[in-house]
Amino acid sequence: MNYRHAFHAGNYGDVFKHTLLVLLLRALQRKEKGFLYLDTHAGRGAYPLAAAPGPKGRAPEWPEGIGRLWAARGLPAPLADYVALVRAFNGRAGAGDRLRHYPGSPWLAALVRRPQDRLVFREQQPPEARALRRAFARERRVTVECGDGYAAPRALLPPLERRALVLIDPPFEAADEFDAILGALRAGLERLPAGVFAVWYPVTARARVARFFAGLHELRPPPALVAELAVTAAPEVRMKACGLLVLNPPWRFADELRPLLPVLAATLGVDAGAAARCEWLVPET
Ligand SMILES: C[S@@+](CC[C@H](N)C(=O)[O-])C[C@H]1O[C@@H](n2cnc3c(N)ncnc32)[C@H](O)[C@@H]1O
């Protein structure tokens, strides 16, 4: 496998995932006690957007993602928060007020983390992991590991802090990716039943997602929230929608998320097939 996230960096899937990620991090920070943020499939951390045309010269994806939000006015506070972080990242990278770089999940977490929060990034591809390690070489309480992210929950949980947010964001190139995710969730929940686990997934075949949710139910999961964003109904588009599954969502997260979804659908939608939804897969008791 030779997945290159650079081709997709800043697309609508990233915008959706990262908006919700920042919302989750902020929600966990309502408690003073620090926590571990574990990014099992971290990528290289930062992506130059000029270098982002897809394989075989396909058009870059970011103009229909972060490109649309960058120019949007009057966004709800959590979306404005996420865009402000992307702006801050571009400022740090010397781009001034222009959109030239896209921060991946490690950078977004690093930009919002407090001194008491700890970050661990795992990435399997050595060149990506090296880039990430270089970027965070001077940062305290940040660890970059080159290795299999699916093994990370077993190896690293429970953390000393006894609180964690785990993001599982694989490339979905392998046929058994959902099975690997279930294995990682099983190990993670055994070690930290109250941990917050977030899984991003593409909706390329609805039946695969349904099988994933059926497998999840076999784990006897804690409260589980699912949010999905569809941008199109066009048959020729492979990834028409994507979703984020959140186990043990923090208090108020669902209420904060709901009003954002129609805005994301309106801003990122391509045609009348654009829609967003949020529902409890396993309700809170
Ligand atoms: C979708 S990208 C991650 C993007 C990143 N989380 C972000 O939001 O910016 C998936 C990454 O997983 C890496 N990867 C693939 N298989 C892996 C594995 N088993 N363990 C850890 N990383 C893996 C790929 O090299 C790629 O960089």
PDB file of N, CA and C in Angstrom, residues 5 14 17-18 21-22 25 37-47 102-112 119 121-122 132 136 167-169:
ATOM      1  N   HIS A   5      -1.851  10.785   1.462  1.00  0.00           N
ATOM      2  CA  HIS A   5      -2.946  11.656   1.887  1.00  0.00           C
ATOM      3  C   HIS A   5      -2.870  13.023   1.219  1.00  0.00           C
ATOM      4  N   ASP A  14     -11.779  15.677   4.872  1.00  0.00           N
ATOM      5  CA  ASP A  14     -10.886  16.253   5.887  1.00  0.00           C
ATOM      6  C   ASP A  14     -11.592  17.370   6.662  1.00  0.00           C
ATOM      7  N   LYS A  17     -14.077  15.762   9.059  1.00  0.00           N
ATOM      8  CA  LYS A  17     -13.352  15.055  10.127  1.00  0.00           C
ATOM      9  C   LYS A  17     -12.674  16.020  11.090  1.00  0.00           C
ATOM     10  N   HIS A  18     -12.020  17.026  10.525  1.00  0.00           N
ATOM     11  CA  HIS A  18     -11.217  17.916  11.369  1.00  0.00           C
ATOM     12  C   HIS A  18     -12.079  18.909  12.153  1.00  0.00           C
ATOM     13  N   LEU A  21     -13.138  16.809  14.929  1.00  0.00           N
ATOM     14  CA  LEU A  21     -12.000  16.525  15.806  1.00  0.00           C
ATOM     15  C   LEU A  21     -11.734  17.700  16.743  1.00  0.00           C
ATOM     16  N   VAL A  22     -11.724  18.906  16.191  1.00  0.00           N
ATOM     17  CA  VAL A  22     -11.474  20.087  17.030  1.00  0.00           C
ATOM     18  C   VAL A  22     -12.588  20.226  18.066  1.00  0.00           C
ATOM     19  N   LEU A  25     -11.872  17.744  20.794  1.00  0.00           N
ATOM     20  CA  LEU A  25     -10.750  18.159  21.649  1.00  0.00           C
ATOM     21  C   LEU A  25     -11.194  19.267  22.600  1.00  0.00           C
ATOM     22  N   TYR A  37      -4.085  12.343  23.512  1.00  0.00           N
ATOM     23  CA  TYR A  37      -4.666  12.301  22.168  1.00  0.00           C
ATOM     24  C   TYR A  37      -3.810  11.332  21.363  1.00  0.00           C
ATOM     25  N   LEU A  38      -4.415  10.235  20.955  1.00  0.00           N
ATOM     26  CA  LEU A  38      -3.691   9.214  20.184  1.00  0.00           C
ATOM     27  C   LEU A  38      -4.234   9.210  18.762  1.00  0.00           C
ATOM     28  N   ASP A  39      -3.370   9.482  17.811  1.00  0.00           N
ATOM     29  CA  ASP A  39      -3.733   9.526  16.390  1.00  0.00           C
ATOM     30  C   ASP A  39      -3.099   8.280  15.767  1.00  0.00           C
ATOM     31  N   THR A  40      -3.921   7.250  15.486  1.00  0.00           N
ATOM     32  CA  THR A  40      -3.345   5.954  15.091  1.00  0.00           C
ATOM     33  C   THR A  40      -2.831   5.962  13.648  1.00  0.00           C
ATOM     34  N   HIS A  41      -3.388   6.823  12.811  1.00  0.00           N
ATOM     35  CA  HIS A  41      -2.985   6.909  11.399  1.00  0.00           C
ATOM     36  C   HIS A  41      -2.756   8.391  11.111  1.00  0.00           C
ATOM     37  N   ALA A  42      -1.573   8.865  11.497  1.00  0.00           N
ATOM     38  CA  ALA A  42      -1.390  10.314  11.640  1.00  0.00           C
ATOM     39  C   ALA A  42      -1.076  11.041  10.337  1.00  0.00           C
ATOM     40  N   GLY A  43      -0.509  10.337   9.348  1.00  0.00           N
ATOM     41  CA  GLY A  43      -0.084  11.030   8.124  1.00  0.00           C
ATOM     42  C   GLY A  43       1.183  11.828   8.373  1.00  0.00           C
ATOM     43  N   ARG A  44       1.484  12.804   7.497  1.00  0.00           N
ATOM     44  CA  ARG A  44       2.743  13.553   7.641  1.00  0.00           C
ATOM     45  C   ARG A  44       2.552  14.885   8.352  1.00  0.00           C
ATOM     46  N   GLY A  45       1.308  15.215   8.662  1.00  0.00           N
ATOM     47  CA  GLY A  45       1.068  16.384   9.515  1.00  0.00           C
ATOM     48  C   GLY A  45       0.715  17.637   8.758  1.00  0.00           C
ATOM     49  N   ALA A  46       1.402  17.899   7.648  1.00  0.00           N
ATOM     50  CA  ALA A  46       1.157  19.138   6.907  1.00  0.00           C
ATOM     51  C   ALA A  46       1.252  18.861   5.415  1.00  0.00           C
ATOM     52  N   TYR A  47       0.435  19.575   4.660  1.00  0.00           N
ATOM     53  CA  TYR A  47       0.350  19.290   3.226  1.00  0.00           C
ATOM     54  C   TYR A  47       0.354  20.601   2.444  1.00  0.00           C
ATOM     55  N   TYR A 102      -2.221  22.853   4.289  1.00  0.00           N
ATOM     56  CA  TYR A 102      -3.326  22.294   5.052  1.00  0.00           C
ATOM     57  C   TYR A 102      -2.775  21.490   6.235  1.00  0.00           C
ATOM     58  N   PRO A 103      -3.244  21.809   7.443  1.00  0.00           N
ATOM     59  CA  PRO A 103      -2.768  21.058   8.609  1.00  0.00           C
ATOM     60  C   PRO A 103      -3.547  19.764   8.767  1.00  0.00           C
ATOM     61  N   GLY A 104      -2.835  18.670   8.914  1.00  0.00           N
ATOM     62  CA  GLY A 104      -3.490  17.394   9.186  1.00  0.00           C
ATOM     63  C   GLY A 104      -3.897  17.308  10.650  1.00  0.00           C
ATOM     64  N   SER A 105      -4.444  16.176  11.021  1.00  0.00           N
ATOM     65  CA  SER A 105      -4.952  16.014  12.385  1.00  0.00           C
ATOM     66  C   SER A 105      -3.872  16.247  13.449  1.00  0.00           C
ATOM     67  N   PRO A 106      -2.604  15.823  13.240  1.00  0.00           N
ATOM     68  CA  PRO A 106      -1.609  16.075  14.295  1.00  0.00           C
ATOM     69  C   PRO A 106      -1.438  17.572  14.572  1.00  0.00           C
ATOM     70  N   TRP A 107      -1.410  18.373  13.509  1.00  0.00           N
ATOM     71  CA  TRP A 107      -1.200  19.804  13.725  1.00  0.00           C
ATOM     72  C   TRP A 107      -2.412  20.458  14.366  1.00  0.00           C
ATOM     73  N   LEU A 108      -3.611  20.016  13.951  1.00  0.00           N
ATOM     74  CA  LEU A 108      -4.798  20.621  14.571  1.00  0.00           C
ATOM     75  C   LEU A 108      -4.814  20.312  16.061  1.00  0.00           C
ATOM     76  N   ALA A 109      -4.456  19.079  16.411  1.00  0.00           N
ATOM     77  CA  ALA A 109      -4.407  18.717  17.833  1.00  0.00           C
ATOM     78  C   ALA A 109      -3.325  19.529  18.548  1.00  0.00           C
ATOM     79  N   ALA A 110      -2.183  19.697  17.879  1.00  0.00           N
ATOM     80  CA  ALA A 110      -1.085  20.438  18.508  1.00  0.00           C
ATOM     81  C   ALA A 110      -1.459  21.913  18.713  1.00  0.00           C
ATOM     82  N   LEU A 111      -2.237  22.459  17.778  1.00  0.00           N
ATOM     83  CA  LEU A 111      -2.597  23.878  17.892  1.00  0.00           C
ATOM     84  C   LEU A 111      -3.566  24.139  19.037  1.00  0.00           C
ATOM     85  N   VAL A 112      -4.375  23.140  19.398  1.00  0.00           N
ATOM     86  CA  VAL A 112      -5.357  23.394  20.467  1.00  0.00           C
ATOM     87  C   VAL A 112      -4.956  22.772  21.806  1.00  0.00           C
ATOM     88  N   LEU A 119       0.311  14.174  23.312  1.00  0.00           N
ATOM     89  CA  LEU A 119      -0.034  13.754  21.955  1.00  0.00           C
ATOM     90  C   LEU A 119       0.860  12.601  21.515  1.00  0.00           C
ATOM     91  N   PHE A 121       1.442  10.260  18.030  1.00  0.00           N
ATOM     92  CA  PHE A 121       1.087  10.075  16.626  1.00  0.00           C
ATOM     93  C   PHE A 121       1.755   8.806  16.106  1.00  0.00           C
ATOM     94  N   ARG A 122       0.958   7.924  15.509  1.00  0.00           N
ATOM     95  CA  ARG A 122       1.537   6.749  14.855  1.00  0.00           C
ATOM     96  C   ARG A 122       1.311   6.821  13.363  1.00  0.00           C
ATOM     97  N   LEU A 132       6.830  13.872  10.010  1.00  0.00           N
ATOM     98  CA  LEU A 132       6.083  14.217  11.224  1.00  0.00           C
ATOM     99  C   LEU A 132       7.044  14.396  12.406  1.00  0.00           C
ATOM    100  N   PHE A 136       7.773  17.870  14.744  1.00  0.00           N
ATOM    101  CA  PHE A 136       7.463  17.957  16.174  1.00  0.00           C
ATOM    102  C   PHE A 136       8.681  17.705  17.061  1.00  0.00           C
ATOM    103  N   LEU A 167      -8.116   8.851  17.714  1.00  0.00           N
ATOM    104  CA  LEU A 167      -8.633   9.026  16.349  1.00  0.00           C
ATOM    105  C   LEU A 167      -8.096   7.893  15.484  1.00  0.00           C
ATOM    106  N   ILE A 168      -9.017   7.165  14.855  1.00  0.00           N
ATOM    107  CA  ILE A 168      -8.633   6.079  13.932  1.00  0.00           C
ATOM    108  C   ILE A 168      -9.057   6.526  12.531  1.00  0.00           C
ATOM    109  N   ASP A 169      -8.072   6.816  11.698  1.00  0.00           N
ATOM    110  CA  ASP A 169      -8.350   7.458  10.414  1.00  0.00           C
ATOM    111  C   ASP A 169      -7.515   6.793   9.311  1.00  0.00           C
TER     112      ASP A 169
END
